Every structure is written in structure tokens, then in C-alpha cells.
């Protein structure tokens, strides 16, 4: 039997996924499960989505042949330039999709949670675009650490509500968002920022981000005479940019997929976010997946120098791709990522997000053949990380 890498009717990828939510949320989640495919596949939806991706986000993003980087590594390297999207990363592809769905469901109030603030900014952006009320939950500690993103959200008209319980970080913000959704089931749409959360979010977000691999296929055909590279490489926090870059290649096993996680200060250092190595099966954010936890099932605080990879789980699609060995998982340390970020800046004139620098670091770890076509998803730009680069390299 042919392996299946996509979600099944019940919302599972193999043994991972599903919708493990409080009973109070059944109606909301069911409404989404029953409507997301029908609505998002309507031609009027697709037209509006495609048009905004083109006119507002700036798609298609280039598939850039990185000549000097290729010479350095003696292979053919293409960079999918999601860093050139409006707001500086791939996240906007998804928030555009979800806000169009929210509008079609008649919702008038948008909620989201954010850790480092990047998904909060992408959500506040599309709410401004559509003139909808926006409330973003953010841990009190994260609000202090990420003050510029809090300011951005406020400028965009969003209300940022501090989560003051627990460790005052992402998981507490998530709890607050879920509580809000329970209390406002009629008018509120919950925009989730990665391929995580209860079914149908992982599949819905994957489909919105799949525009990335749809474009890679077309662009590679023009530039190389084939739709299929030998490798697609992407970093994984929750896993949305990777899921989008992999999606149209999942069933073509000639295309090797590499998912890159943050090893932080080292896998065994106690300060890491390498979920595929350190994670065990558990439930986080309403889905069954691999997550980092203590013996008695408490979620452990992850660590990475990059805020976007600092997540204790991975989306269920990635837990499955890991389980059935469809994707190779590689963990990259802070130091390795920072060097790769500097290397890309000096070699190609592109300063990448530190999340993305983890994916680039695979070039130093793994040997590719001269004729291999290697596509790396350049998930975001490094402007937001400038202070981290400055401190690290004493610039
Ligand atoms: C948020 C973010 C990520 C991690 O999120 P995924 O859902 O794993 O894609 C990676 N890169 C950048 C630039 C980001 O902003």
C-alpha cells in the first residue's frame, strides 16, 4: 500500500493529530472542520486569496539561484525568497487565508496568541487590512522581551493582552486565547500561526502555505527544466514554512525532505528545542504530537536563540513525517545557525532570519553532489534579529 502523508478524514497523520479540545469548544471546532474545505475551495475564495497574495503580499516570491553559495558548497542551491513577503516572512500567507475564512463565516472579532510577536504582527496586519477587531494574547515576559513587535501590533490597531499566569510566555498566552474563544463562541475566529492546534488547523495552515511548493514547482521547471529538486530543506518551529515547502512533494519520494530543528546550546544541554529527538507523544494545543515534557508529562520550556523555533512541540504532520522516515530531521545549534546566517549575508547579500539560518546550516553538515538541486526555504528576513546578531558577533 502506498504511504499516505496527508491528513485523514478524522484529522490524523498516522497516529498524530486529532482535535483534543474542551467540550465547550466542540461546536467551534466542528464548524471549522465541516466548512474549511468547502469554503476555501470555492473559486471566489481562491480568487480573492490569490489576488491578495499577489497584490498585497508580493507573490510569487523569487526562486533565486544562489551562485556564490552554490560554488562554495559545490552543488546547486536555490533559495525560495519568503523573506521578501510583506511583513518579512511566510506567516502572512496563512493569516490572509484564515481571515478570508473568518469573514466568510461571518466572524467579526479575531483573536490570536503570539510568542515572539511575529504571528501577532501578521494577524494584526490582516485585521487592519480587513477592518476587523483584533486581540492578541501574549505572555507578560514576552511582551517585555519583544517590545518592538508589541508596538507594531498597537500601530496596526490591535489590542495586546498580557498573559500573567504561569511562566508568562507562549503556552500561557495560548491558554488565555482558548479561554477567550470558549467565552465568545459566536462572533470570534481564532487565527493559529503554525501547523499546530486541533484539526482542521494543521491541514488548513498547510494548505494556505502550500503556495510555496506550488510556486517552487513552476519556477524550477522554467529554471532547471524539472519541477523536482533533489532536496527541499526548511526549518521547523511548529512547522508551517516546512509544511508549505514540502506539501506538493510529499508523494514524490525522489524529492528528499529535510526538516531542521533548533538544538539550542546542544541536544543534551537541557537548553534545546529539538523536539524530534527529545520529544515524546503527548497532547499540546489540542493535538496529539511529539512534545518535550518531563517524566510526569509537564511541558518543558524549550530554548533556542531564535524566537520562532522556541516551541516545545512540532505540528502533527512533522511528527508523522519523522515517524515514517519520509523526512530527515537535523538539529542545528545556536552557534552553527549564527555562522550560517553570517555566511549567507557575506556570500549573497541576504541577511536571513535566525530561524532560517538553521536551515542554511545544513549546507555545512551534509555533503551534496555537484548536480544535486537543493532548494532551501528562506522563511524570513533578519531585520528583526539584528540586535541578536549585533550582540553575538560584537558588530
Ligand atoms: C515563525 C517563523 C518560523 C517558525 O515557524 P514555522 O511554523 O515552523 O514555519 C520560521 N522562520 C521564520 C522567519 C518565522 O518568522
Coordinates of C-alpha atoms and ligand atoms in Angstrom, one line a residue:
X1 CA 0.0 0.0 0.0
X2 CA 1.2 3.5 -0.9
X3 CA 2.1 5.5 2.2
X4 CA -0.1 8.4 2.9
X5 CA 1.5 11.6 4.2
X6 CA -1.6 13.7 4.3
X7 CA -4.3 14.1 6.9
X8 CA -7.1 11.5 7.1
X9 CA -10.8 12.2 7.4
X10 CA -10.6 12.2 11.2
X11 CA -7.8 14.7 11.2
X12 CA -4.9 12.4 11.9
X13 CA -1.5 12.0 10.3
X14 CA -0.8 8.4 11.2
X15 CA -1.1 8.3 15.0
X16 CA -0.7 12.1 15.3
X17 CA -3.2 15.0 15.2
X18 CA -6.9 14.9 16.0
X19 CA -8.8 17.5 18.0
X20 CA -8.4 17.2 21.7
X21 CA -10.3 20.3 22.9
X22 CA -12.6 21.1 25.9
X23 CA -16.2 20.1 25.3
X24 CA -17.1 23.8 25.3
X25 CA -15.1 24.2 22.1
X26 CA -16.7 21.3 20.2
X27 CA -19.2 23.5 18.3
X28 CA -16.5 26.0 17.1
X29 CA -14.0 23.3 16.1
X30 CA -16.8 21.3 14.4
X31 CA -18.0 24.4 12.5
X32 CA -14.5 24.8 11.1
X33 CA -14.0 21.0 10.4
X34 CA -17.2 21.0 8.4
X35 CA -16.7 24.2 6.4
X36 CA -12.9 24.8 5.8
X37 CA -12.5 22.7 2.7
X38 CA -15.8 23.6 1.1
X39 CA -15.2 27.4 1.6
X40 CA -11.5 27.5 0.8
X41 CA -12.0 25.5 -2.4
X42 CA -14.8 27.8 -3.7
X43 CA -13.5 29.7 -6.8
X44 CA -14.5 33.1 -5.3
X45 CA -12.4 32.3 -2.2
X46 CA -9.4 31.1 -4.3
X47 CA -9.6 34.2 -6.5
X48 CA -9.6 36.6 -3.5
X49 CA -6.8 34.7 -1.8
X50 CA -4.6 34.5 -4.9
X51 CA -5.2 38.2 -5.7
X52 CA -4.2 39.3 -2.2
X53 CA -1.1 37.1 -2.2
X54 CA -0.1 38.7 -5.5
X55 CA -1.1 42.4 -4.8
X56 CA -0.6 42.7 -1.1
X57 CA 2.0 40.0 -0.1
X58 CA 4.1 40.4 -3.3
X59 CA 3.8 36.8 -4.6
X60 CA 5.2 34.9 -6.4
X61 CA 8.4 35.3 -4.4
X62 CA 11.5 34.6 -6.4
X63 CA 13.2 31.2 -6.5
X64 CA 16.7 32.6 -6.5
X65 CA 19.7 30.6 -7.8
X66 CA 22.4 31.4 -5.2
X67 CA 25.5 31.3 -7.5
X68 CA 28.3 32.2 -5.0
X69 CA 26.8 30.0 -2.2
X70 CA 26.5 27.1 -4.8
X71 CA 30.2 27.5 -5.7
X72 CA 31.2 27.5 -2.1
X73 CA 29.3 24.2 -1.4
X74 CA 29.9 22.7 -4.9
X75 CA 26.2 22.0 -5.5
X76 CA 23.2 23.8 -7.0
X77 CA 21.4 25.9 -4.4
X78 CA 18.1 27.7 -4.9
X79 CA 16.6 30.0 -2.2
X80 CA 12.8 30.4 -2.1
X81 CA 12.6 34.0 -1.0
X82 CA 9.7 34.1 1.6
X83 CA 11.8 36.8 3.2
X84 CA 10.5 39.1 0.5
X85 CA 6.9 38.7 1.6
X86 CA 5.1 41.7 3.1
X87 CA 6.0 41.8 6.8
X88 CA 9.2 39.8 6.2
X89 CA 8.3 36.1 6.4
X90 CA 5.9 33.4 5.2
X91 CA 3.5 33.8 8.1
X92 CA 1.3 36.3 6.2
X93 CA 0.3 33.6 3.6
X94 CA -1.6 31.9 6.4
X95 CA -3.1 34.8 8.1
X96 CA -4.5 36.1 4.8
X97 CA -6.1 32.7 4.3
X98 CA -7.6 32.5 7.7
X99 CA -9.0 36.0 7.8
X100 CA -10.8 35.4 4.5
X101 CA -12.3 32.2 6.0
X102 CA -13.3 34.2 9.2
X103 CA -15.1 36.8 7.0
X104 CA -17.0 34.1 5.1
X105 CA -18.1 32.5 8.4
X106 CA -19.5 35.9 9.4
X107 CA -17.0 36.4 12.3
X108 CA -16.2 40.0 13.4
X109 CA -13.7 39.6 16.1
X110 CA -10.2 38.0 15.7
X111 CA -8.1 36.5 18.4
X112 CA -4.6 35.1 18.3
X113 CA -1.7 34.2 20.6
X114 CA 1.9 35.0 19.9
X115 CA 5.3 34.2 21.5
X116 CA 7.9 36.3 19.9
X117 CA 5.2 38.5 18.3
X118 CA 5.7 37.6 14.6
X119 CA 2.4 35.8 14.3
X120 CA 0.8 38.6 16.3
X121 CA 2.1 41.1 13.8
X122 CA 1.0 39.0 10.8
X123 CA -2.5 38.7 12.4
X124 CA -2.8 42.4 13.3
X125 CA -1.7 43.2 9.7
X126 CA -4.6 41.3 8.1
X127 CA -7.1 42.6 10.6
X128 CA -6.1 46.2 9.7
X129 CA -6.4 45.2 6.0
X130 CA -9.9 43.9 6.6
X131 CA -11.0 46.3 9.3
X132 CA -11.7 43.6 11.9
X133 CA -11.2 43.9 15.6
X134 CA -8.0 42.1 16.7
X135 CA -7.0 40.9 20.2
X136 CA -3.6 39.3 20.6
X137 CA -2.7 37.4 23.7
X138 CA 1.0 37.5 24.7
X139 CA 2.9 36.4 27.8
X140 CA 3.8 39.3 30.0
X141 CA 7.5 38.3 29.9
X142 CA 7.4 38.0 26.1
X143 CA 5.9 41.5 25.9
X144 CA 8.9 42.9 27.6
X145 CA 11.4 40.9 25.6
X146 CA 9.7 41.7 22.3
X147 CA 8.7 45.3 22.8
X148 CA 9.1 46.4 19.1
X149 CA 6.6 43.8 18.0
X150 CA 4.1 44.9 20.7
X151 CA 4.5 48.5 19.3
X152 CA 3.9 47.2 15.8
X153 CA 0.7 45.4 16.8
X154 CA -0.6 48.5 18.5
X155 CA 0.2 50.7 15.5
X156 CA -1.8 48.3 13.4
X157 CA -4.7 48.8 15.7
X158 CA -4.6 45.6 17.7
X159 CA -5.1 45.2 21.4
X160 CA -2.3 43.2 23.0
X161 CA -3.5 41.5 26.2
X162 CA -0.8 40.3 28.6
X163 CA -1.0 36.7 29.9
X164 CA 0.0 36.9 33.5
X165 CA -0.3 33.3 34.7
X166 CA 2.3 30.5 34.8
X167 CA 5.6 31.2 33.2
X168 CA 4.0 34.3 31.4
X169 CA 5.1 33.0 28.0
X170 CA 3.6 31.4 24.9
X171 CA 1.8 28.5 26.5
X172 CA 0.1 30.8 29.0
X173 CA -0.9 33.1 26.1
X174 CA -2.4 30.1 24.3
X175 CA -4.4 29.2 27.4
X176 CA -5.8 32.7 27.5
X177 CA -6.7 32.6 23.8
X178 CA -8.6 29.3 24.2
X179 CA -10.4 30.7 27.3
X180 CA -11.5 33.7 25.3
X181 CA -12.7 31.6 22.4
X182 CA -14.8 29.5 24.8
X183 CA -16.4 32.7 26.1
X184 CA -17.0 34.2 22.7
X185 CA -18.0 31.3 20.5
X186 CA -20.4 33.2 18.2
X187 CA -18.5 36.1 16.8
X188 CA -14.9 35.2 17.3
X189 CA -12.4 33.5 15.0
X190 CA -9.1 32.1 16.4
X191 CA -6.2 32.5 14.0
X192 CA -3.4 30.0 14.7
X193 CA 0.0 30.7 13.4
X194 CA 1.5 27.4 12.5
X195 CA 0.6 23.8 11.6
X196 CA -0.4 23.1 15.2
X197 CA -3.7 23.1 17.1
X198 CA -6.8 20.9 16.8
X199 CA -7.9 19.5 13.4
X200 CA -8.5 21.2 11.0
X201 CA -5.8 23.9 11.8
X202 CA -2.8 21.8 10.8
X203 CA -4.2 20.8 7.5
X204 CA -5.8 24.3 6.9
X205 CA -2.5 26.1 7.6
X206 CA -0.5 23.6 5.5
X207 CA -2.8 24.2 2.5
X208 CA -2.5 28.0 2.8
X209 CA 1.3 27.7 3.0
X210 CA 1.4 25.1 0.1
X211 CA 1.6 28.1 -2.3
X212 CA 5.3 27.9 -1.5
X213 CA 5.8 24.5 -3.1
X214 CA 3.3 25.2 -5.8
X215 CA 5.5 28.1 -6.9
X216 CA 8.8 26.2 -6.5
X217 CA 7.5 23.6 -9.0
X218 CA 6.6 26.1 -11.6
X219 CA 9.8 28.2 -11.1
X220 CA 12.1 25.2 -11.1
X221 CA 10.5 23.9 -14.3
X222 CA 11.4 27.2 -16.0
X223 CA 14.9 27.5 -14.5
X224 CA 16.1 23.8 -14.5
X225 CA 13.7 22.1 -16.8
X226 CA 12.3 19.9 -14.0
X227 CA 9.7 20.5 -11.3
X228 CA 11.5 18.4 -8.8
X229 CA 14.6 19.2 -6.8
X230 CA 16.7 16.5 -5.1
X231 CA 16.3 18.2 -1.7
X232 CA 13.9 20.6 0.0
X233 CA 15.2 22.0 3.2
X234 CA 13.3 24.1 5.8
X235 CA 13.4 25.0 9.4
X236 CA 10.7 23.8 11.8
X237 CA 9.3 25.6 14.8
X238 CA 5.7 24.5 14.7
X239 CA 6.4 23.6 11.1
X240 CA 4.3 25.8 8.8
X241 CA 7.0 27.1 6.4
X242 CA 8.3 23.5 6.1
X243 CA 4.9 22.0 5.6
X244 CA 4.2 24.6 2.8
X245 CA 7.6 23.9 1.1
X246 CA 7.1 20.1 1.3
X247 CA 3.4 19.8 0.5
X248 CA 3.5 19.3 -3.3
X249 CA 6.4 16.9 -3.0
X250 CA 5.1 14.7 -0.2
X251 CA 4.1 11.9 -2.5
X252 CA 7.3 12.1 -4.7
X253 CA 9.8 10.1 -2.8
X254 CA 12.6 11.1 -5.2
X255 CA 12.5 14.5 -3.6
X256 CA 14.2 14.2 -0.2
X257 CA 12.8 16.4 2.6
X258 CA 15.0 17.8 5.3
X259 CA 13.4 19.3 8.4
X260 CA 15.7 21.4 10.6
X261 CA 15.2 21.9 14.3
X262 CA 16.9 24.1 16.9
X263 CA 19.4 22.2 19.1
X264 CA 19.9 25.4 21.1
X265 CA 23.0 25.1 23.2
X266 CA 23.2 21.3 22.3
X267 CA 20.7 18.5 22.3
X268 CA 21.9 17.2 25.7
X269 CA 22.4 20.7 27.3
X270 CA 18.9 21.0 28.7
X271 CA 18.6 24.1 26.6
X272 CA 17.2 23.0 23.3
X273 CA 14.1 22.8 21.1
X274 CA 15.0 19.6 19.2
X275 CA 11.5 18.0 19.6
X276 CA 12.0 15.1 17.2
X277 CA 15.0 13.9 19.3
X278 CA 13.8 14.9 22.8
X279 CA 10.0 14.7 22.4
X280 CA 7.6 12.1 23.4
X281 CA 3.9 11.6 22.4
X282 CA 1.6 13.9 24.2
X283 CA -1.1 16.5 23.7
X284 CA -0.4 20.1 23.2
X285 CA -2.6 22.9 21.9
X286 CA -5.4 20.4 21.1
X287 CA -3.4 17.9 19.0
X288 CA -1.5 14.7 19.7
X289 CA 2.1 15.1 18.6
X290 CA 5.7 14.9 19.7
X291 CA 6.5 17.3 22.5
X292 CA 9.2 18.0 25.1
X293 CA 7.9 17.0 28.5
X294 CA 9.1 15.8 31.9
X295 CA 8.6 12.2 33.1
X296 CA 5.2 13.1 34.5
X297 CA 4.0 14.9 31.4
X298 CA 4.7 18.6 32.2
X299 CA 5.6 20.5 29.1
X300 CA 9.3 21.7 29.4
X301 CA 10.3 25.2 28.5
X302 CA 12.2 25.0 25.2
X303 CA 15.2 27.1 24.3
X304 CA 16.6 28.5 21.1
X305 CA 18.4 31.7 20.2
X306 CA 15.7 32.1 17.5
X307 CA 12.4 33.1 18.9
X308 CA 10.4 31.4 16.1
X309 CA 11.9 27.9 16.8
X310 CA 11.5 28.1 20.5
X311 CA 8.4 25.8 20.6
X312 CA 8.1 22.7 22.7
X313 CA 6.3 20.6 20.1
X314 CA 6.1 20.1 16.3
X315 CA 2.9 20.0 14.2
X316 CA 1.4 16.5 13.8
X317 CA 2.4 16.4 10.1
X318 CA 6.0 16.6 11.1
X319 CA 5.7 14.1 13.9
X320 CA 4.3 11.7 11.2
X321 CA 7.0 12.5 8.6
X322 CA 9.6 11.8 11.3
X323 CA 7.8 8.6 12.4
X324 CA 7.6 7.1 8.9
X325 CA 11.0 8.5 7.9
X326 CA 9.7 10.5 5.0
X327 CA 11.7 13.5 6.2
X328 CA 15.2 13.5 7.6
X329 CA 15.4 15.6 10.8
X330 CA 18.6 17.5 11.6
X331 CA 19.2 19.6 14.7
X332 CA 21.4 22.7 14.5
X333 CA 22.9 24.6 17.4
X334 CA 22.7 28.3 18.1
X335 CA 26.4 28.7 17.1
X336 CA 26.1 26.8 13.9
X337 CA 23.0 28.8 12.9
X338 CA 24.6 32.1 13.6
X339 CA 27.6 31.2 11.5
X340 CA 25.4 30.2 8.6
X341 CA 23.5 33.5 8.9
X342 CA 26.7 35.4 8.6
X343 CA 27.9 33.2 5.7
X344 CA 24.7 33.9 3.7
X345 CA 24.9 37.6 4.4
X346 CA 28.5 37.8 3.2
X347 CA 28.1 35.4 0.3
X348 CA 24.8 36.5 -1.2
X349 CA 24.0 39.9 0.4
X350 CA 20.9 38.4 2.1
X351 CA 20.6 38.7 5.9
X352 CA 18.3 35.8 6.9
X353 CA 16.1 35.4 10.0
X354 CA 17.9 33.3 12.6
X355 CA 15.2 30.6 12.2
X356 CA 16.1 30.4 8.5
X357 CA 19.8 30.3 9.3
X358 CA 19.2 26.9 11.0
X359 CA 18.1 25.5 7.6
X360 CA 21.1 27.1 5.8
X361 CA 23.5 25.5 8.3
X362 CA 22.6 22.1 6.8
X363 CA 24.9 23.0 3.9
X364 CA 27.9 22.8 6.4
X365 CA 26.7 19.5 7.8
X366 CA 25.8 17.5 4.8
X367 CA 27.6 16.8 1.6
X368 CA 25.6 17.3 -1.6
X369 CA 26.5 16.2 -5.1
X370 CA 27.6 18.8 -7.7
X371 CA 24.5 18.1 -9.8
X372 CA 22.0 18.0 -6.9
X373 CA 19.3 20.7 -6.9
X374 CA 18.9 21.8 -3.3
X375 CA 16.0 24.2 -2.5
X376 CA 16.2 26.0 0.8
X377 CA 13.1 27.8 2.0
X378 CA 14.3 31.2 3.1
X379 CA 11.4 31.6 5.6
X380 CA 12.2 35.2 6.7
X381 CA 14.5 38.2 6.7
X382 CA 16.9 39.1 9.5
X383 CA 15.9 42.7 10.3
X384 CA 14.0 41.6 13.4
X385 CA 17.2 39.7 14.6
X386 CA 19.7 42.5 14.1
X387 CA 20.2 43.0 17.8
X388 CA 20.9 39.3 18.4
X389 CA 23.4 39.4 15.5
X390 CA 25.0 42.5 16.9
X391 CA 25.4 41.0 20.4
X392 CA 26.6 37.7 19.1
X393 CA 29.2 38.9 16.7
X394 CA 30.1 42.1 18.5
X395 CA 29.2 44.2 15.4
Ligands
LIG1 C1 7.7 31.9 12.8 C2 8.9 31.7 11.9 C3 9.4 30.4 11.8 C4 8.8 29.2 12.5 O1 7.5 28.9 12.3 P1 7.1 27.6 11.4 O2 5.6 27.5 11.6 O3 7.9 26.4 11.8 O4 7.4 28.0 10.0 C5 10.5 30.2 10.9 N1 11.0 31.2 10.3 C6 10.6 32.5 10.4 C7 11.2 33.6 9.7 C8 9.5 32.8 11.2 O5 9.0 34.0 11.4

